[in-house]
Tab-separated table of C-alpha atoms in Angstrom:
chain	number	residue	atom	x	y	z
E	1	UNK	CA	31.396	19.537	-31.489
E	2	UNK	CA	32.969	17.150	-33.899
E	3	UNK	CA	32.437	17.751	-38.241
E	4	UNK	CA	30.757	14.214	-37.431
E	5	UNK	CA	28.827	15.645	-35.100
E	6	UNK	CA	27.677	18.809	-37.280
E	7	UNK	CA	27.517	16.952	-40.203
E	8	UNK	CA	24.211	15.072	-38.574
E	9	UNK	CA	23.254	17.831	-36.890
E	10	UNK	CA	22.408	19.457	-40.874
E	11	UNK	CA	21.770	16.158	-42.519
E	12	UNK	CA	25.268	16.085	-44.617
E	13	UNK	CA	27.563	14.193	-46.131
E	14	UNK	CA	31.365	14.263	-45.212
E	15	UNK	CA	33.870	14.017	-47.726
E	16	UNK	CA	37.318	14.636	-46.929
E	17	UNK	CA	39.121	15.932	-43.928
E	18	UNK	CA	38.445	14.279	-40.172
E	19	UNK	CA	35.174	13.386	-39.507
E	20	UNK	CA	36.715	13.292	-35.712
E	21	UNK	CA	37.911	16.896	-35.715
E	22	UNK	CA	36.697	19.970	-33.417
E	23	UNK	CA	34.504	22.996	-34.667
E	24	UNK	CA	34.478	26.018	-32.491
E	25	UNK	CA	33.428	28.691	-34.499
E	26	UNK	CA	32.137	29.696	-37.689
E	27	UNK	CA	33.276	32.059	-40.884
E	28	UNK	CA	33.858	32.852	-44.521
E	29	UNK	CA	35.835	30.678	-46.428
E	30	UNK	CA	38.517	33.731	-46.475
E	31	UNK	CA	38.957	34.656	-43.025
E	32	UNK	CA	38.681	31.172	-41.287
E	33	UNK	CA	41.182	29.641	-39.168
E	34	UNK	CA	41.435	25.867	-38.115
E	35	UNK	CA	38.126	25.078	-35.708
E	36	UNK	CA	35.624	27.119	-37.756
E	37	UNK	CA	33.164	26.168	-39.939
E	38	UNK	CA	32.506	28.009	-43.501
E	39	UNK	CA	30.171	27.955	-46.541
E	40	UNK	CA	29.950	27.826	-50.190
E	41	UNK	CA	26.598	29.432	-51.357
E	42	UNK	CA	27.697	30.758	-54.255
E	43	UNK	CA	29.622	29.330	-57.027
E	44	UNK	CA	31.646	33.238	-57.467
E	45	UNK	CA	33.469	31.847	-54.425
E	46	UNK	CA	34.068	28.204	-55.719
E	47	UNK	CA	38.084	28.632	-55.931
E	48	UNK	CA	38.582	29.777	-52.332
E	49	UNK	CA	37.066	25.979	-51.005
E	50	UNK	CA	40.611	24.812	-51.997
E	51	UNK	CA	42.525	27.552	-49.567
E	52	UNK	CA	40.253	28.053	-47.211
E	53	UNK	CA	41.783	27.003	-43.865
E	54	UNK	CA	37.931	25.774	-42.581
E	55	UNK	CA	37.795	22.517	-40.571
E	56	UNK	CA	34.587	22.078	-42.483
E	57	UNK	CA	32.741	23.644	-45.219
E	58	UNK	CA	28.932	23.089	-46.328
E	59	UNK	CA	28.948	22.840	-50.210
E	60	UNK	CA	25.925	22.229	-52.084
E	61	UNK	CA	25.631	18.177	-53.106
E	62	UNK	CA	26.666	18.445	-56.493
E	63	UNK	CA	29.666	21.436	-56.252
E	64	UNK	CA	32.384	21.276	-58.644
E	65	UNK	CA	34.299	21.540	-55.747
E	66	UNK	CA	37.463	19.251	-53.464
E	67	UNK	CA	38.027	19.240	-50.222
E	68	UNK	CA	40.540	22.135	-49.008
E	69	UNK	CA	44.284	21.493	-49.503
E	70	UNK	CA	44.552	22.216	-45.643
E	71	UNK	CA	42.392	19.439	-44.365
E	72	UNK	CA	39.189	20.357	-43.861
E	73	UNK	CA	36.132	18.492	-44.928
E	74	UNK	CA	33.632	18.999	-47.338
E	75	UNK	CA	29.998	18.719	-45.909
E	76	UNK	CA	28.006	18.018	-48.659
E	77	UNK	CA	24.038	19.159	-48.294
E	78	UNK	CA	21.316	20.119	-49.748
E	79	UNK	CA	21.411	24.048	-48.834
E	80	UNK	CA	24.608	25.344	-47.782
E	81	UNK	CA	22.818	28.535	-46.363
E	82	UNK	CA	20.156	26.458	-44.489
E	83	UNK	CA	22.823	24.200	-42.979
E	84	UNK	CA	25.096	27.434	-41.906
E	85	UNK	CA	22.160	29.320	-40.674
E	86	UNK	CA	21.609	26.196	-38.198
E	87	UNK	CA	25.012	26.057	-37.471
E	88	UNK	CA	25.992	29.528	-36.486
E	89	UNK	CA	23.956	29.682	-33.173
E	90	UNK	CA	25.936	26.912	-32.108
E	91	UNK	CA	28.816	28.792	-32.130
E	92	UNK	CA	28.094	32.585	-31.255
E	93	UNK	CA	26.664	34.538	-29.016
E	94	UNK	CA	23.063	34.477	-28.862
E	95	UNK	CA	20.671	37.684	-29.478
E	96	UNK	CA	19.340	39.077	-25.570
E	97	UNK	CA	16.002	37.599	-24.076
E	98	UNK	CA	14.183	40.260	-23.004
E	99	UNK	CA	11.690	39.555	-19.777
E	100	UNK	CA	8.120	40.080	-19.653
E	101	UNK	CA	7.219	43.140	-18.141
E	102	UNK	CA	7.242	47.171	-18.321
E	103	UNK	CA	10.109	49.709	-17.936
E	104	UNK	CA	9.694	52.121	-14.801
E	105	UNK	CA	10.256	54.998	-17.765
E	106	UNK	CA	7.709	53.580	-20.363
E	107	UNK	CA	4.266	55.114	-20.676
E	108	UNK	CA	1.636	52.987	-20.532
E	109	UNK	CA	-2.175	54.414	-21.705
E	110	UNK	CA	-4.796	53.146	-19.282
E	111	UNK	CA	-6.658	52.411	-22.066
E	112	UNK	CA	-3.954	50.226	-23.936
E	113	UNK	CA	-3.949	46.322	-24.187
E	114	UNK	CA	-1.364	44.667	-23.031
E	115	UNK	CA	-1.006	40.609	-23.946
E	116	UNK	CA	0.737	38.201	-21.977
E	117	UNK	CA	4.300	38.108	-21.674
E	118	UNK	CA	4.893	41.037	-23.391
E	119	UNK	CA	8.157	43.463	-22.818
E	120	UNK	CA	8.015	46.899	-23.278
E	121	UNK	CA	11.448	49.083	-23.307
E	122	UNK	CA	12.500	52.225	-21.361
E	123	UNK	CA	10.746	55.069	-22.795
E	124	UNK	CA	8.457	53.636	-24.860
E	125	UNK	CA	4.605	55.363	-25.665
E	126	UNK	CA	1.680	52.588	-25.710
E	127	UNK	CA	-1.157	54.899	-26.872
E	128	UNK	CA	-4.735	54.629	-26.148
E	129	UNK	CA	-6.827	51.673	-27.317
E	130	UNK	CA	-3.945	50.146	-28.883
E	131	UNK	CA	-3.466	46.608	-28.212
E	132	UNK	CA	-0.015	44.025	-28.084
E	133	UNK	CA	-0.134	40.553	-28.288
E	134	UNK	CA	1.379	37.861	-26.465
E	135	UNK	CA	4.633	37.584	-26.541
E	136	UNK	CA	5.604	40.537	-28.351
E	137	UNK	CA	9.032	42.581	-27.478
E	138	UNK	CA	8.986	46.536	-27.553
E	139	UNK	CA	12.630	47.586	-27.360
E	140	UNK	CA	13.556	51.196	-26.021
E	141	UNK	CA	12.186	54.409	-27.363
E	142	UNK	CA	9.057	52.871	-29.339
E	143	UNK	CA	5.991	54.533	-30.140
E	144	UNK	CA	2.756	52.447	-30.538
E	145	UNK	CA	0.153	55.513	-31.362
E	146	UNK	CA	-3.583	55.611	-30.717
E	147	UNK	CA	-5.489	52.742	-31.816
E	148	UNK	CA	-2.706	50.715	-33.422
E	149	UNK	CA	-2.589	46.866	-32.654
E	150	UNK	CA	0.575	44.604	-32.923
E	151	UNK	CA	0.185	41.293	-33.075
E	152	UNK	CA	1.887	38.200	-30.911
E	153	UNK	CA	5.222	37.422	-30.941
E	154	UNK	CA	6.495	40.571	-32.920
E	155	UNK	CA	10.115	42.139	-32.151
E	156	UNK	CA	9.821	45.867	-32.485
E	157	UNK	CA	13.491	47.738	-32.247
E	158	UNK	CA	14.595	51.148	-30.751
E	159	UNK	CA	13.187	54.392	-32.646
E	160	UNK	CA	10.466	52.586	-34.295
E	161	UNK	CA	6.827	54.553	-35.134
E	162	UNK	CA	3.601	52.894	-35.424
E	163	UNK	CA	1.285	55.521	-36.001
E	164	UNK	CA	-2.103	55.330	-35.277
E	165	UNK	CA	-5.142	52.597	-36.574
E	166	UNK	CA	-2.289	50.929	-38.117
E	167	UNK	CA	-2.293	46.696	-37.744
E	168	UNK	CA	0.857	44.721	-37.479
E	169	UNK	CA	0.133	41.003	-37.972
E	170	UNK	CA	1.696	38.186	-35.977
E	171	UNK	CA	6.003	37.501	-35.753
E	172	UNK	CA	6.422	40.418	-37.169
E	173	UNK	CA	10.101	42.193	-36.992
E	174	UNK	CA	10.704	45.561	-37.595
E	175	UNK	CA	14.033	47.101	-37.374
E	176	UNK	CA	15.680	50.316	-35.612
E	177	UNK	CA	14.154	53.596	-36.798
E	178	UNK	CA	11.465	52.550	-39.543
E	179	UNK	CA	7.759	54.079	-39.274
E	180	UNK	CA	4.903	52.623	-40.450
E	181	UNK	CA	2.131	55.198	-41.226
E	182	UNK	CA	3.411	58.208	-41.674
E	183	UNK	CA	1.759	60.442	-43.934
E	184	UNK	CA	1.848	60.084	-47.732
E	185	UNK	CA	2.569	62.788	-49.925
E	186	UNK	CA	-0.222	64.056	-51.103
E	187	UNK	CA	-0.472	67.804	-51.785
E	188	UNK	CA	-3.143	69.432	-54.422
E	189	UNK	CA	-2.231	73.102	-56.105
E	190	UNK	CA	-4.482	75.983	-56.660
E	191	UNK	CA	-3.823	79.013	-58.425
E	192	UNK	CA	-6.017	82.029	-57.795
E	193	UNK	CA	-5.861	85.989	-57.229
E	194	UNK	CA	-3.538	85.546	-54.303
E	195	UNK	CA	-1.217	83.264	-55.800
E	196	UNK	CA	-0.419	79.746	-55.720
E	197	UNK	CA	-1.460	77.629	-52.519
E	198	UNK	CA	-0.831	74.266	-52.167
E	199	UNK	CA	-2.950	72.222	-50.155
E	200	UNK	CA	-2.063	69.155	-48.275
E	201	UNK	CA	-4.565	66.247	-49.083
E	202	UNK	CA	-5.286	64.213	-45.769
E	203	UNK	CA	-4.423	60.511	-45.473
E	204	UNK	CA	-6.758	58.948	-43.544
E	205	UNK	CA	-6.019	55.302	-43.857
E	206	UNK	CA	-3.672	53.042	-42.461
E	207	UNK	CA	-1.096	50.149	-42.880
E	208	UNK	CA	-1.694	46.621	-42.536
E	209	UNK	CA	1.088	43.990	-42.386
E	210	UNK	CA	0.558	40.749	-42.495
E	211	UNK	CA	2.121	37.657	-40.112
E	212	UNK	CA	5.971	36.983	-40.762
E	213	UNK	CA	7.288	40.556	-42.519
E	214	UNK	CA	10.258	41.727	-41.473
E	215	UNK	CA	11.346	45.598	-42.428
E	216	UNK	CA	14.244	46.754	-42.407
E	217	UNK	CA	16.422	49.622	-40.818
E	218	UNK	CA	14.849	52.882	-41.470
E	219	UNK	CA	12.041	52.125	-44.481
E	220	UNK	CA	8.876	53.542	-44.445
E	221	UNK	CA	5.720	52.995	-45.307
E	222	UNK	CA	2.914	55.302	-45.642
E	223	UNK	CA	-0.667	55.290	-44.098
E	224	UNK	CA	-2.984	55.254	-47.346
E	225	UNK	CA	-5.137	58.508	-48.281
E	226	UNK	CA	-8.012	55.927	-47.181
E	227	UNK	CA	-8.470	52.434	-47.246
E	228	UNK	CA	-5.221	50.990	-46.228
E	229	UNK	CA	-1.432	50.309	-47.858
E	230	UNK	CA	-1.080	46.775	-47.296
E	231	UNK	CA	2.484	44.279	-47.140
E	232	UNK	CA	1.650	40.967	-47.638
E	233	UNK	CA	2.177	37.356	-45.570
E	234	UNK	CA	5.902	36.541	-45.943
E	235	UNK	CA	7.100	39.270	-47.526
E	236	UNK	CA	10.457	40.578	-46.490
E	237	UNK	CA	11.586	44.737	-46.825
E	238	UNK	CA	15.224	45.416	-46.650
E	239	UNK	CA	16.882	48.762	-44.604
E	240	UNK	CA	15.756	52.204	-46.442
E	241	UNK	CA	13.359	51.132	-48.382
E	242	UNK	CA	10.284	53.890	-49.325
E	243	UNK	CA	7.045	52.563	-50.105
E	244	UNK	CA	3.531	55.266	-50.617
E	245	UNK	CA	0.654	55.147	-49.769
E	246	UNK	CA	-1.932	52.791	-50.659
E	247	UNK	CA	0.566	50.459	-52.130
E	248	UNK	CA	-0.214	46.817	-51.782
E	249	UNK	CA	2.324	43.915	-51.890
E	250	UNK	CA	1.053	40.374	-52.090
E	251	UNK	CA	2.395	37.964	-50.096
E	252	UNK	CA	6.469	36.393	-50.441
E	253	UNK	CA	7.433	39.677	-51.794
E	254	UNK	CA	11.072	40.726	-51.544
E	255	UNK	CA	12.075	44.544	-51.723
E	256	UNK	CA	15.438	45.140	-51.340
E	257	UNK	CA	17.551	48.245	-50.037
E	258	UNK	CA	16.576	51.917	-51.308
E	259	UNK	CA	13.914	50.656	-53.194
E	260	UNK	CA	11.099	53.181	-53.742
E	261	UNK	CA	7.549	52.339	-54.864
E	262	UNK	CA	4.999	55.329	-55.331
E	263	UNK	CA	1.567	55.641	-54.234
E	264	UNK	CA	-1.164	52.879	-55.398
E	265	UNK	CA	1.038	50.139	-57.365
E	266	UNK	CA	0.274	47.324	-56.618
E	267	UNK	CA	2.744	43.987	-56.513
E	268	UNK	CA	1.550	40.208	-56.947
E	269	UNK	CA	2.399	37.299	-55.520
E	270	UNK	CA	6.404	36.343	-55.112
E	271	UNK	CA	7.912	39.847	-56.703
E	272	UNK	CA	11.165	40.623	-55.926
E	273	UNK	CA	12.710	44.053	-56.407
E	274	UNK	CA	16.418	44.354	-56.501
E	275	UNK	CA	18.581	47.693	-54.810
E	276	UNK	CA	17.392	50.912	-56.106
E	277	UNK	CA	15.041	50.216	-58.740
E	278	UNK	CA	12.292	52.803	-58.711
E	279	UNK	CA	8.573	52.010	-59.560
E	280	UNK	CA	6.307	54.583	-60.710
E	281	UNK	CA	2.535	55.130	-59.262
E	282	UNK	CA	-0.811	53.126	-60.213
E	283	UNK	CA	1.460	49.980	-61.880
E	284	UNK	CA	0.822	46.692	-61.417
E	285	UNK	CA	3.464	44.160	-61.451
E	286	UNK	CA	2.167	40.391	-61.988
E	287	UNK	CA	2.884	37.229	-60.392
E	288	UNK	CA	6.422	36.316	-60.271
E	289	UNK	CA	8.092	39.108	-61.613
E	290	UNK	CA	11.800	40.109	-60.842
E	291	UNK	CA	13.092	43.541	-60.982
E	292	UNK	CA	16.808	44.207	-61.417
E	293	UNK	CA	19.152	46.705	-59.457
E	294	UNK	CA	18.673	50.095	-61.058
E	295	UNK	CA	15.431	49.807	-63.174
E	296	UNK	CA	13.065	52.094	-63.150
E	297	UNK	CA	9.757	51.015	-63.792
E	298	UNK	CA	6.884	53.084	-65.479
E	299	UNK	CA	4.271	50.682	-67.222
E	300	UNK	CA	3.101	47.719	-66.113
E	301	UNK	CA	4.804	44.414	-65.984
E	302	UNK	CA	2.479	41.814	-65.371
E	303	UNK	CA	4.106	38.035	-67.151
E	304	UNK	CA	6.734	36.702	-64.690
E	305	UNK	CA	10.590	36.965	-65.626
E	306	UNK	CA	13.100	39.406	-64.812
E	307	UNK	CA	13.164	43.240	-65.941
E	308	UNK	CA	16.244	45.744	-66.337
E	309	UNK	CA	16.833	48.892	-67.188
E	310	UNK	CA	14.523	52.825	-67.788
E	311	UNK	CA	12.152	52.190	-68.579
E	312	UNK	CA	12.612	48.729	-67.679
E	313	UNK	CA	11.923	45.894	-70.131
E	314	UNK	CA	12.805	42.198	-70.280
E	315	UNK	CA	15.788	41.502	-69.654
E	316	UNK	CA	16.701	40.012	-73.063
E	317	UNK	CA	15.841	42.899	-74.554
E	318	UNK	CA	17.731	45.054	-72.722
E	319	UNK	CA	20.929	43.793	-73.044
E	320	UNK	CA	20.581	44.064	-76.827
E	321	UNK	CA	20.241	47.771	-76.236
E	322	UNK	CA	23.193	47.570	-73.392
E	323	UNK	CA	25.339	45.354	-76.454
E	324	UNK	CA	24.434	47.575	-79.244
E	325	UNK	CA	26.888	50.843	-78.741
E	326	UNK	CA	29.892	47.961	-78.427
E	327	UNK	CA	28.525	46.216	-81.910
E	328	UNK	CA	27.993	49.724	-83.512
E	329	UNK	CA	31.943	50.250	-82.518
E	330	UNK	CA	32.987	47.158	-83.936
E	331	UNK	CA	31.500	47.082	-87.122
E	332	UNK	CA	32.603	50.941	-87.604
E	333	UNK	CA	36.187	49.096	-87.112
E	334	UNK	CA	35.330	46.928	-89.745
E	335	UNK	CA	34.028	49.149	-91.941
E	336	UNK	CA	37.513	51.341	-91.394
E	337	UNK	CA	39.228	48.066	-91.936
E	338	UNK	CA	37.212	47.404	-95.034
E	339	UNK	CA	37.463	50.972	-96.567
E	340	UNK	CA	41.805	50.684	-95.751
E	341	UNK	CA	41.913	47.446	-97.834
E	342	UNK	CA	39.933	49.021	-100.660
E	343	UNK	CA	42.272	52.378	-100.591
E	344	UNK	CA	45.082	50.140	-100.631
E	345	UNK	CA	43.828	48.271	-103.442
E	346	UNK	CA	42.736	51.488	-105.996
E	347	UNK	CA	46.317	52.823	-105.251
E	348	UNK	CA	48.132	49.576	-106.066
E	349	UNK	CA	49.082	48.988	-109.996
E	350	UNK	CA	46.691	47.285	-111.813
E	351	UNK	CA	48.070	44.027	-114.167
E	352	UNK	CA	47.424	44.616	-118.198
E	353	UNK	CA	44.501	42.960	-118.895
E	354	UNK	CA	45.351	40.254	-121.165
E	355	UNK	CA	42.888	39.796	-124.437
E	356	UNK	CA	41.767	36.757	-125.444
């Protein structure tokens, strides 16, 4: 395929470089080699366009940017992710298709529901009454308990729980080793003549996920103590990621990795939650709302903008509590500064004071 070639392919503009010349493969702007394809998403990366060795490079329309001193071509377009993310199956290997049809090892209930189409991995467990739709792909050693229902067109991968009563929508992906419906933790403690017991407090509920979620590597989400923890349409859950039980997400939510949300918070529409922040039970973050790596959330936040720090606040604010140890230190070094000129000043001789 010829930059040309690629260039309508994405809907670009070539600048630069030859419009005639072969693409073979894709990479970053740092490790490609002559034939490959690269990307500038994000303007951090800006200065290695000029020594990047790429045949081509996708830049956003209006980058700052010329084309690389080795030749290559800018492509100029209106997402350089989007236009990448079309190019790369062009160019690598593509994922496995797996067949319709059920491993000799998997175990099948009688009285499971099987759609059309669907594949179902060696030593996987359908349970009872549960049901999967058309389409749907069950990789090796996944459980679909009693009563739980996946919708069409999912892709379920190795090691991966759905307990039972729990409902996965439609296109749903769900990565190696995550379970959905595991208990929450909910525990009550008595104290009496023989001591303390503590009591575990049943969940009864379930999960629901809605059409087009994908989860990540080893998160989990918890059944609710009744009723039912619920991820919204769109929403997308990075790997390790904890959320509790009867926590509901509205839909284009994005949670990113070891994120952990306790039991009955509940998230708006288009929150996104950035590595390792930590929300606190019974919140309830508004509309549009953006929390930052690290914070740790425990009030609500319900008018859109980002948050940062713990407890987290806006994100103005905290950075003039972040800035204010540095300002304390510099205006002790002017006060030091100050207080040296004034010493010097007393211990200098004073000129006669001459009368009128």
């Amino acid at each position: 395929m010829t930059v040309s070639e690629l260039a309508a392919l994405v809907g670009g503009r070539i600048e630069g470089g030859a419009p005639g010349a072969a693409v073979r493969g894709v990479a970053s702007l740092h490790d490609a080699v002559e034939g490959d394809v690269s990307f500038l998403a994000n303007p951090k990366y800006a200065t290695q366009v000029a020594q990047t060795k790429a045949t081509a490079v996708f830049v956003a329309e209006d980058a700052a940017v010329s084309p690389p001193e080795a030749g290559g071509a800018l492509v100029r377009v209106p997402s350089p992710d989007g236009a990448f993310a079309k190019a790369v199956p062009l160019f690598t290997v593509p994922p496995p298709v797996r067949e319709p049809g059920i491993h000799a090892s998997a175990v099948v209930d009688p009285a499971a529901k099987i759609g059309r189409g669907v594949h179902i991995g060696p030593l996987c467990w359908v349970g009872p009454n549960a049901e999967i739709g058309d389409g749907t792909v069950l990789e090796a050693h996944v459980v679909i308990a009693d009563g739980a229902s996946i919708g069409e067109n999912c892709h379920i991968y190795p090691m991966v729980s759905v307990r039972e009563r729990c409902r996965i929508g439609a296109r749903v992906i769900i990565h190696n080793g995550s379970v959905i419906g595991a208990d929450g933790f909910g525990y009550e403690t008595h104290v009496g003549p023989e001591g303390i017991k503590v009591e575990k407090i049943p969940q009864l509920g379930i999960v629901e996920i809605g059409d087009d979620v994908e989860i990540g590597a080893n998160t989990t989400i918890d059944r609710a103590r009744f009723g039912a923890t619920v991820i919204g349409h769109h929403t997308k859950i990075d790997n390790l990621v904890q959320i509790g039980h009867n926590v509901r997400t509205g839909p284009y939510c994005g949670i990113v990795s070891q994120v952990g949300i306790a039991g009955s918070t509940h998230l708006g529409t288009g929150v996104m939650i950035w590595g390792q922040a930590g929300l606190a039970g019974h919140l309830t973050i508004g509309d549009g709302v953006e929390i930052l790596a690290h914070a740790g959330v425990a009030g609500d936040l319900t008018k859109p903008g980002q948050y940062l720090g713990a407890p987290a606040v806006p994100k103005r604010e905290a950075l003039r509590v972040f800035h204010a140890p540095r300002a304390v230190e510099r205006l002790k070094e002017q006060v030091a500064a100050l207080e040296a000129k004034v010493r010097a000043l007393e211990a200098s001789p004073q000129p006669p004071v001459q009368e009128a």
